[in-house]
Coordinates of C-alpha atoms in Angstrom, one line a residue:
M13 CA -2.2 210.1 67.5
R14 CA -0.8 206.6 67.7
K15 CA 0.9 206.8 64.4
I16 CA 1.3 210.5 64.7
L17 CA 3.8 210.1 67.5
L18 CA 5.7 207.0 65.8
V19 CA 6.2 209.1 62.8
L20 CA 7.4 211.8 65.3
I21 CA 9.6 209.7 67.1
V22 CA 11.6 208.1 63.3
A23 CA 11.8 211.2 62.3
A24 CA 13.4 212.9 65.4
A25 CA 15.9 209.7 65.7
I26 CA 16.8 209.7 61.8
V27 CA 17.1 213.9 61.9
S28 CA 19.6 213.3 64.5
I29 CA 22.0 211.1 62.6
G30 CA 22.9 214.5 60.6
F31 CA 23.5 214.5 56.4
A32 CA 27.2 215.3 56.2
C33 CA 26.9 215.9 52.9
T34 CA 28.9 219.3 51.0
T35 CA 27.4 221.8 47.9
I36 CA 29.1 223.8 45.6
I37 CA 28.2 226.5 44.4
V38 CA 29.4 228.6 40.8
T39 CA 28.5 232.0 40.3
K40 CA 27.5 233.1 36.5
G41 CA 30.7 234.8 36.3
A42 CA 32.8 232.2 37.4
S43 CA 31.4 229.4 34.7
V44 CA 33.2 228.5 31.5
D45 CA 29.1 229.1 30.0
G46 CA 27.2 231.7 32.0
S47 CA 25.4 228.9 33.9
V48 CA 24.9 229.3 37.6
M49 CA 25.3 225.8 39.8
T50 CA 24.8 224.5 42.9
S51 CA 25.5 220.9 44.0
H52 CA 24.6 218.5 46.4
S53 CA 26.5 215.2 47.9
A54 CA 23.5 213.2 50.1
D55 CA 26.1 211.5 52.0
C56 CA 23.7 209.7 54.7
G57 CA 24.2 206.4 53.7
L58 CA 20.7 205.7 54.8
C59 CA 18.6 207.9 51.9
D60 CA 15.5 207.3 49.9
F61 CA 17.9 207.7 47.2
R62 CA 14.2 208.3 44.0
Y63 CA 14.3 211.3 41.9
V64 CA 11.2 212.1 41.9
Y65 CA 8.8 214.3 39.6
V66 CA 6.2 216.7 41.7
P67 CA 3.4 217.9 39.1
P68 CA 2.2 221.0 39.3
A69 CA -1.4 221.6 40.7
D70 CA -4.4 223.6 41.4
Y71 CA -6.1 225.0 44.2
E72 CA -9.3 226.3 45.7
A73 CA -9.5 229.2 47.4
G74 CA -9.1 228.8 51.6
A75 CA -7.6 225.7 50.6
K76 CA -4.7 224.3 53.0
R77 CA -1.3 222.6 52.3
A78 CA 0.0 219.9 54.8
V79 CA 3.8 220.2 55.9
Y80 CA 5.2 216.5 56.8
P81 CA 7.7 215.6 58.9
F82 CA 11.1 214.4 57.6
V83 CA 11.0 210.7 57.3
E84 CA 14.1 208.5 56.4
P85 CA 15.5 206.2 55.1
Y86 CA 12.6 204.8 53.4
P87 CA 10.2 205.7 52.4
R88 CA 10.1 209.5 53.0
Y89 CA 6.9 210.5 52.1
V90 CA 3.9 208.6 51.2
G91 CA 0.4 209.7 49.9
A92 CA -1.3 211.7 47.1
D93 CA -0.2 215.1 47.6
M94 CA 2.8 214.9 45.7
G95 CA 2.2 213.5 42.9
P96 CA 1.6 209.8 41.8
T97 CA 5.4 208.3 42.3
Y98 CA 4.8 208.5 45.9
N99 CA 1.4 207.8 46.6
D100 CA 1.5 203.8 47.6
P101 CA -1.7 201.9 48.5
D102 CA 0.2 199.1 50.2
L103 CA 2.0 201.4 53.0
P104 CA 0.5 203.6 55.2
A105 CA 0.3 207.3 54.3
T106 CA 2.6 210.0 55.7
E107 CA 0.6 212.1 58.6
P108 CA 1.4 216.2 58.7
L109 CA 2.8 217.7 61.8
G110 CA 0.1 221.2 61.0
Y111 CA -0.7 222.5 57.8
I112 CA -0.3 225.9 56.3
D113 CA -2.7 228.5 53.6
Q114 CA -2.2 227.0 50.5
V115 CA -1.7 229.2 47.0
E116 CA -4.0 228.5 43.6
H117 CA -0.9 227.0 42.0
T118 CA 2.3 225.5 42.9
Y119 CA 4.8 224.8 40.2
G120 CA 6.4 221.7 38.7
Y121 CA 9.6 220.5 40.7
F122 CA 12.0 217.6 41.2
D123 CA 12.6 216.0 44.4
A124 CA 14.8 213.7 46.5
V125 CA 15.6 214.2 50.2
Y126 CA 15.3 217.9 49.8
G127 CA 13.7 220.0 46.4
V128 CA 15.9 219.8 43.7
I129 CA 15.1 222.2 41.0
N130 CA 11.4 223.1 39.7
E131 CA 10.4 224.2 36.4
H132 CA 11.4 227.7 36.3
Q133 CA 15.1 226.9 37.1
L134 CA 14.8 227.4 40.7
A135 CA 17.8 225.3 42.4
I136 CA 18.7 224.1 46.0
G137 CA 22.0 222.0 47.3
E138 CA 21.8 221.2 50.9
C139 CA 24.4 220.5 53.9
T140 CA 23.9 219.7 57.6
C141 CA 25.7 222.0 59.8
S142 CA 26.9 222.2 63.6
A143 CA 24.4 224.2 65.6
K144 CA 23.7 225.6 69.7
V145 CA 20.1 224.0 69.6
Y146 CA 18.7 221.2 68.3
A147 CA 14.7 220.7 68.2
Q148 CA 12.5 217.8 67.8
P149 CA 9.4 218.6 65.7
K150 CA 6.1 219.3 67.4
A151 CA 2.6 218.7 65.8
G152 CA 1.0 221.9 65.5
E153 CA 3.6 223.7 66.8
C154 CA 7.3 223.3 65.2
I155 CA 6.3 221.9 62.2
F156 CA 9.9 222.9 59.5
D157 CA 12.4 221.1 59.0
V158 CA 14.8 222.3 56.1
A159 CA 13.7 219.3 53.7
A160 CA 9.8 220.8 53.9
L161 CA 11.1 224.4 53.7
S162 CA 12.6 223.5 50.0
R163 CA 9.7 221.8 49.0
V164 CA 7.4 224.8 49.6
A165 CA 10.1 227.2 48.3
M166 CA 10.3 224.9 45.3
E167 CA 6.2 224.9 44.6
R168 CA 5.8 228.6 45.1
C169 CA 9.1 230.6 44.2
T170 CA 10.8 231.7 40.8
T171 CA 13.9 233.3 42.2
A172 CA 16.6 232.8 44.9
R173 CA 15.9 235.3 46.6
E174 CA 12.4 234.9 46.8
A175 CA 12.9 231.5 48.0
V176 CA 15.2 232.6 50.9
E177 CA 12.7 235.3 52.1
L178 CA 10.0 232.7 52.2
M179 CA 11.6 230.1 53.7
G180 CA 12.9 232.2 56.3
A181 CA 9.4 233.9 57.1
L182 CA 7.4 230.5 57.4
A183 CA 10.2 228.6 60.0
V184 CA 9.9 231.8 61.8
E185 CA 6.7 231.9 62.2
Y186 CA 5.5 227.9 62.3
G187 CA 8.5 227.2 63.6
Y188 CA 11.8 225.0 63.1
Y189 CA 13.3 221.8 63.7
G190 CA 16.4 219.8 63.6
W191 CA 20.0 220.7 63.8
G192 CA 21.8 223.6 61.7
E193 CA 21.4 223.2 58.2
T194 CA 22.1 225.4 54.9
L195 CA 20.5 225.4 51.2
T196 CA 22.6 227.0 48.6
V197 CA 19.8 228.6 46.5
T198 CA 20.0 229.6 43.3
D199 CA 18.3 230.8 39.7
P200 CA 19.7 231.7 36.4
N201 CA 21.0 235.0 37.9
E202 CA 22.2 235.0 41.4
A203 CA 22.9 232.1 44.1
W204 CA 22.5 232.9 48.0
V205 CA 23.7 230.9 50.5
F206 CA 20.5 230.5 53.5
E207 CA 21.7 229.1 57.2
I208 CA 19.5 228.3 59.7
C209 CA 18.5 227.0 63.1
A210 CA 16.2 226.7 66.0
T211 CA 15.7 229.6 68.7
P212 CA 16.9 228.6 72.1
D213 CA 13.4 228.1 73.1
K214 CA 12.8 225.7 70.3
K215 CA 10.1 227.4 69.2
S216 CA 10.7 229.6 65.5
A217 CA 13.9 229.4 63.9
L218 CA 16.9 232.1 63.3
W219 CA 18.2 232.2 59.5
A220 CA 20.4 234.0 57.4
A221 CA 21.3 234.8 54.3
K222 CA 24.4 236.0 52.0
K223 CA 24.4 236.5 47.9
V224 CA 27.7 234.9 46.6
P225 CA 29.3 237.6 44.7
D226 CA 29.3 237.1 41.2
G227 CA 32.4 235.3 39.6
T228 CA 33.6 233.3 42.8
V229 CA 32.9 230.1 43.6
F230 CA 31.6 228.8 47.2
V231 CA 31.7 225.5 48.8
E232 CA 29.4 224.7 52.3
S233 CA 30.7 221.0 54.1
N234 CA 28.7 220.8 57.5
L235 CA 29.8 223.9 58.9
F236 CA 28.3 227.4 58.3
R237 CA 30.2 230.6 56.0
I238 CA 28.5 233.4 56.5
R239 CA 30.6 235.7 59.2
E240 CA 29.8 239.2 59.7
L241 CA 26.1 240.8 58.6
D242 CA 25.3 243.8 57.6
P243 CA 22.2 245.1 57.9
E244 CA 22.4 247.3 55.2
S245 CA 24.0 245.8 52.5
P246 CA 21.4 244.0 50.2
D247 CA 23.4 240.8 49.9
N248 CA 22.7 240.2 53.4
M249 CA 18.8 238.9 54.7
F250 CA 18.3 237.7 58.9
S251 CA 16.0 237.2 60.6
P252 CA 14.3 240.2 62.2
N253 CA 14.3 237.9 65.7
L254 CA 18.1 236.8 65.6
I255 CA 19.6 240.5 67.1
E256 CA 17.1 240.2 69.9
V257 CA 17.0 236.0 70.5
A258 CA 21.2 236.0 70.4
T259 CA 21.2 239.2 73.0
E260 CA 18.8 237.5 74.9
A261 CA 20.8 234.5 75.0
G262 CA 24.1 235.6 75.8
W263 CA 25.7 234.6 72.3
Y264 CA 25.9 237.7 71.1
D265 CA 27.0 241.8 72.7
P266 CA 25.5 244.2 70.6
S267 CA 28.3 246.7 71.7
T268 CA 31.1 244.2 69.9
G269 CA 29.7 245.3 66.5
P270 CA 28.2 243.5 64.1
I271 CA 26.9 240.5 64.2
D272 CA 29.1 237.3 63.2
W273 CA 26.5 234.6 62.5
M274 CA 28.2 231.4 62.3
A275 CA 30.5 231.9 66.0
T276 CA 27.1 233.1 67.4
V277 CA 24.6 230.4 66.6
S278 CA 27.5 227.2 66.0
T279 CA 29.6 224.9 68.2
G280 CA 32.2 224.6 65.5
E281 CA 33.1 221.0 63.3
Y282 CA 30.5 218.5 65.1
S283 CA 32.1 215.6 64.3
M284 CA 36.0 215.6 64.4
P285 CA 38.8 218.5 63.7
Y286 CA 39.0 219.3 60.6
Y287 CA 35.9 216.8 59.3
S288 CA 34.6 220.4 57.8
L289 CA 37.2 222.7 56.8
R290 CA 39.5 220.0 55.2
R291 CA 37.2 219.7 52.6
T292 CA 36.2 223.7 52.5
W293 CA 39.7 223.8 52.2
R294 CA 40.4 221.2 48.9
V295 CA 37.6 222.4 47.2
F296 CA 39.4 226.1 47.2
D297 CA 42.6 224.4 46.7
R298 CA 42.0 223.0 43.6
V299 CA 39.9 225.9 42.1
S300 CA 42.2 228.5 43.0
P301 CA 45.7 227.1 44.1
S302 CA 46.9 230.3 43.4
L303 CA 45.7 231.6 46.8
G304 CA 48.1 228.7 48.4
L305 CA 46.1 228.5 51.4
S306 CA 46.9 226.4 54.2
P307 CA 45.2 223.0 55.4
W308 CA 45.7 223.6 58.6
V309 CA 43.9 226.8 60.3
E310 CA 43.6 227.7 64.6
D311 CA 40.3 225.6 65.1
S312 CA 36.6 225.3 63.1
F313 CA 36.2 229.1 63.8
T314 CA 38.8 230.3 61.5
K315 CA 38.9 233.2 59.2
D316 CA 41.6 232.2 56.8
Y317 CA 38.7 231.3 54.5
P318 CA 36.9 233.5 52.3
F319 CA 33.3 233.1 51.9
S320 CA 33.8 232.5 48.5
I321 CA 36.6 232.9 45.9
V322 CA 37.6 234.2 42.5
P323 CA 38.6 230.6 40.9
D324 CA 42.2 230.4 38.7
K325 CA 39.9 229.3 35.7
K326 CA 36.7 229.5 35.1
L327 CA 34.7 225.7 35.7
S328 CA 32.1 223.6 33.6
V329 CA 29.8 221.1 34.9
A330 CA 32.5 218.4 34.4
D331 CA 35.4 220.1 36.6
V332 CA 32.3 220.5 39.9
I333 CA 31.6 216.5 39.3
D334 CA 35.4 215.8 39.6
L335 CA 35.8 217.9 42.7
F336 CA 33.3 215.8 44.2
R337 CA 35.2 212.7 43.2
D338 CA 38.1 214.0 45.2
H339 CA 39.5 211.9 47.6
Y340 CA 42.7 214.3 48.5
E341 CA 44.5 212.9 45.9
G342 CA 48.4 213.9 45.8
T343 CA 48.2 215.9 48.7
E344 CA 49.8 214.8 52.4
F345 CA 46.2 213.6 53.3
D346 CA 45.5 211.3 50.3
L347 CA 43.2 208.1 50.8
T348 CA 44.7 205.7 48.4
E349 CA 47.6 206.4 50.3
G350 CA 49.2 204.0 53.5
L351 CA 49.0 201.1 55.1
A352 CA 45.0 202.1 55.9
A353 CA 44.1 201.8 52.0
G354 CA 45.1 198.1 51.8
P355 CA 47.4 196.9 49.2
F356 CA 45.5 198.8 46.3
G357 CA 45.1 201.5 47.7
N358 CA 41.4 201.8 48.3
P359 CA 40.4 205.6 49.8
N360 CA 36.9 204.1 51.4
R361 CA 37.4 204.2 55.5
Y362 CA 34.0 202.6 57.3
A363 CA 33.1 204.3 60.7
G364 CA 34.9 202.6 63.8
S365 CA 33.3 200.1 66.0
S366 CA 36.2 199.8 67.9
K367 CA 35.0 200.2 71.9
L368 CA 38.7 200.1 72.9
I369 CA 40.4 202.4 70.3
K370 CA 39.1 205.4 69.4
G371 CA 40.1 208.1 66.4
S372 CA 38.8 208.9 63.3
W373 CA 39.3 209.0 59.2
E374 CA 39.9 211.9 57.0
R375 CA 37.0 212.9 55.9
A376 CA 37.2 213.5 51.8
L377 CA 34.4 214.6 49.1
S378 CA 33.3 211.4 48.5
I379 CA 32.3 209.0 50.3
F380 CA 31.2 205.5 50.0
R381 CA 28.3 206.3 51.9
C382 CA 26.6 208.8 49.7
E383 CA 23.4 208.0 48.1
Y384 CA 23.1 210.4 45.3
V385 CA 25.2 213.7 44.3
F386 CA 23.7 216.2 41.6
V387 CA 24.9 219.2 40.2
S388 CA 22.7 221.6 38.7
Q389 CA 22.9 224.6 36.0
V390 CA 20.7 226.7 34.9
R391 CA 20.6 229.7 32.3
D392 CA 19.4 232.8 31.6
W393 CA 19.3 232.6 27.4
L394 CA 17.0 229.4 26.9
P395 CA 13.7 228.7 28.5
D396 CA 13.0 227.5 31.5
P397 CA 12.5 223.6 30.4
V398 CA 15.7 223.9 28.6
G399 CA 18.1 225.8 30.5
G400 CA 17.4 224.2 34.1
V401 CA 19.2 221.0 33.5
V402 CA 20.1 218.5 37.2
W403 CA 23.5 216.3 36.6
W404 CA 22.3 213.5 38.7
G405 CA 24.4 210.3 39.7
A406 CA 22.6 207.9 41.7
A407 CA 25.4 206.9 43.9
A408 CA 28.4 208.0 45.5
P409 CA 30.3 210.5 43.1
H410 CA 33.5 208.3 42.3
E411 CA 31.3 205.1 41.5
T412 CA 28.6 206.9 39.5
I413 CA 27.9 208.1 35.9
L414 CA 25.7 211.6 36.2
V415 CA 23.1 212.1 33.5
P416 CA 20.9 215.3 32.7
M417 CA 18.0 215.5 34.2
Y418 CA 16.1 218.3 32.4
C419 CA 13.7 220.6 34.2
G420 CA 11.1 220.9 31.7
I421 CA 10.7 216.5 31.6
T422 CA 6.9 215.1 32.7
D423 CA 8.4 212.2 34.2
V424 CA 11.8 210.5 35.7
P425 CA 12.6 207.4 34.1
Y426 CA 12.0 204.3 36.2
A427 CA 15.5 203.3 36.9
Y428 CA 16.1 206.7 39.4
D429 CA 12.2 207.4 40.6
S430 CA 12.3 203.5 42.4
G431 CA 13.6 201.8 44.4
S432 CA 14.9 201.5 48.0
L433 CA 17.8 200.3 50.0
Q434 CA 15.8 197.2 51.3
E435 CA 15.7 194.8 47.6
F436 CA 18.0 195.2 44.7
D437 CA 17.0 195.8 41.4
Y438 CA 18.6 195.7 38.5
D439 CA 16.7 198.1 36.6
V440 CA 17.8 200.8 39.5
A441 CA 20.5 203.0 38.8
S442 CA 21.5 203.4 42.2
W443 CA 21.5 199.4 42.4
A444 CA 23.8 199.3 39.3
F445 CA 26.3 201.7 40.0
N446 CA 26.8 200.5 44.1
F447 CA 27.6 197.4 42.5
M448 CA 30.3 199.0 40.4
G449 CA 32.1 200.6 43.3
N450 CA 31.4 198.0 45.8
W451 CA 33.0 195.1 43.5
A452 CA 36.2 197.8 42.2
E453 CA 36.7 197.8 46.5
L454 CA 38.6 194.6 46.1
K455 CA 41.0 195.8 43.9
W456 CA 40.5 199.3 43.8
S457 CA 44.2 200.6 42.0
Y458 CA 43.0 198.0 39.5
M459 CA 39.3 198.5 38.7
Y460 CA 39.1 202.2 39.6
P461 CA 41.2 203.5 36.8
E462 CA 38.7 201.6 34.5
I463 CA 35.7 203.2 36.2
Q464 CA 37.0 206.6 35.1
E465 CA 37.5 205.8 31.9
L466 CA 34.1 204.8 31.8
Q467 CA 32.9 207.8 33.6
K468 CA 34.9 210.2 30.9
K469 CA 33.6 208.0 28.2
I470 CA 29.9 208.3 29.0
E471 CA 29.9 211.6 30.5
G472 CA 31.8 213.2 27.7
K473 CA 29.7 212.0 25.1
L474 CA 26.8 213.1 26.8
F475 CA 28.4 216.9 27.5
A476 CA 29.0 217.0 23.5
V477 CA 25.8 216.2 22.4
Q478 CA 24.3 219.3 25.2
P479 CA 24.2 221.9 23.0
A480 CA 22.9 219.9 19.4
I481 CA 20.2 218.6 21.8
E482 CA 19.2 221.9 23.5
A483 CA 19.1 223.6 20.6
A484 CA 16.8 221.4 19.0
A485 CA 15.0 221.6 22.2
A486 CA 15.0 225.8 22.5
Q487 CA 13.7 225.7 18.4
L488 CA 11.0 223.7 19.3
Y489 CA 10.0 225.8 22.2
E490 CA 9.0 228.2 19.9
T491 CA 6.3 227.0 18.2
D492 CA 5.3 223.7 20.6
P493 CA 6.5 224.5 24.7
E494 CA 4.8 221.1 25.1
L495 CA 6.3 219.0 22.7
C496 CA 10.0 220.8 23.4
K497 CA 8.9 218.8 26.6
E498 CA 7.7 215.7 25.1
F499 CA 11.5 215.9 23.3
L500 CA 13.9 216.3 26.4
T501 CA 11.4 213.9 28.3
D502 CA 12.7 211.1 25.6
Y503 CA 15.9 212.2 25.2
V504 CA 16.3 211.2 28.8
A505 CA 14.4 208.3 28.9
D506 CA 17.3 207.2 25.8
V507 CA 19.5 208.4 27.8
T508 CA 18.9 206.5 30.7
D509 CA 18.4 203.2 28.8
R510 CA 21.7 203.5 27.0
V511 CA 23.9 203.9 30.2
M512 CA 21.9 201.2 32.5
A513 CA 22.9 199.0 29.7
E514 CA 26.1 200.2 29.6
V515 CA 26.9 200.0 33.0
W516 CA 25.7 196.5 33.4
D517 CA 28.1 195.2 30.6
F518 CA 30.8 197.0 32.5
N519 CA 29.9 195.3 35.6
E520 CA 30.0 191.8 33.9
Y521 CA 33.5 193.0 32.8
L522 CA 34.9 193.4 36.0
I523 CA 33.4 190.3 37.8
T524 CA 34.9 188.4 35.1
K525 CA 38.2 190.1 34.9
Y526 CA 39.0 190.2 38.3
R527 CA 37.3 187.6 39.7
D528 CA 39.0 185.4 42.7
G529 CA 41.7 188.2 43.1
Y530 CA 43.0 187.1 39.8
I531 CA 42.8 189.2 36.2
N532 CA 41.3 186.7 33.6
I533 CA 41.5 188.9 30.7
P534 CA 43.4 188.6 28.6
N535 CA 44.2 185.3 30.2
V536 CA 42.2 183.5 32.9
G537 CA 44.1 183.0 36.0
S538 CA 46.9 185.8 36.1
S539 CA 48.0 186.4 39.2
A540 CA 48.7 190.2 40.3
G541 CA 49.7 189.1 43.7
Y542 CA 50.2 192.0 46.6
P543 CA 52.8 195.5 46.1
D544 CA 55.7 194.9 48.0
W545 CA 55.6 197.8 50.4
W546 CA 52.4 196.2 51.9
L547 CA 53.9 192.5 52.5
D548 CA 56.7 194.7 54.2
A549 CA 54.3 196.7 56.4
V550 CA 51.9 193.7 57.4
G551 CA 55.4 191.4 58.0
Y552 CA 54.8 189.2 55.2
D553 CA 58.4 187.9 55.0
E554 CA 58.2 187.1 58.7
G555 CA 55.1 184.6 58.1
H556 CA 57.6 181.3 58.6
I557 CA 60.5 180.6 60.1
F558 CA 63.1 178.3 58.9
G559 CA 66.2 176.7 61.1
E560 CA 68.4 175.0 60.9
D561 CA 66.7 171.7 61.8
G562 CA 64.3 172.3 58.9
Y563 CA 60.6 173.8 58.6
K564 CA 59.4 175.7 61.7
A565 CA 56.2 177.3 62.0
K566 CA 55.6 180.7 63.5

């Protein structure tokens, strides 16, 4: 019992931090090739960043399925129930909060802080949102958070609609803890937005879901996006208790018309004004500048931004990756400009620690405390092992290189399924990319363009060979599905080895070229100095005063 209580305390403490992520959906008709995409930047700063394969399994009739608590930063889970990667004999096993009935067969899937994609191309993204109620886990009574829900969906579902219905039913029946949460759920044909929060008595769940219209793009950035719900529409779903509970709580008056989900259950932007909506505006404005959307709105309950929009041009995976690397460049909110960016235009802004000066920084899509980012791509014209691919980046979007992880692979390379924040490891991708990004902060305007070139070079090659790799894999699948999976597993392993080698070579180049503030290539010791505008702003010219009697220190 003591161990269970400790797990609950840790879980509650970590969940209360709130994971400030961004998720983008691109529907079939909005993508260049008919893919359905979702995505997620895990902007938590303390995440267990591992990408783990959970193999399929079979169970006897009457078996029970354990539901485990949300625990971060590391390890998020220890035990044998989710495959060999999580089974560490040197660490105490995670104890469950409760149990549900098990099914006879569970699907294989890939796991991170949340379930990512399964063998049937069901994919999920996530972001935390504000809500009026925050509930704590309670063993045996309130056992599901959104991460646990996503994993059960991965094990049991093949379509987005099926996943939404299952997760909603489990949360209502077994209790939901945490704050507001959103999952973007996709399959090769549909995309759904699933939003959930706890009931006022903290014993159950309220949820709503909406299908993203085909041909449109959706974004959510820590603020619920579903508004009025139409009970007659097949493209809306919500918990059967929503109207009754919201009415009893005084959150909703049925005489006012259809229930506005976001206005009913949300407290608005939870960190500061425009912490959420600025990112929503930025994605929409980049995807469809013809709409002329304003970055300024009345408040966080605005309806100025549509649920989803038709893009001015159809998007590729590379386009979505580029959105995640955004720091508002070229706008009035550009984080690479101004005194706060320093002399070399560093867009990273750390949390303020002053007890005397209160304020906030602009919040961009790419943020230094992101532990991983991905864009999943699912396609109905390819067999499942080939059609589902997660473009995985093991660090913040601006400092990582995204590589393909097909849902048909049966082993994740060490570089991606291993490592922690407690120990530097040259063989772990997160550390390789994080080193590159952190070193670039010393002279951002010089180093980051070189990082961008490396990203374009490596990712460009991977995109260029993707059709050939997939054609070969699909052909293998027709005659030998297992050989197809082996082929893709070997391909991902080879890509990983090549990318890791190239990144460390590049890191050595960066530290050599920009050592001690100099630019040492092609000539060692060349000085770059500081830009004039910055020297003027910090009073460089007033650093020493020369008087008639000679030198005087200021």
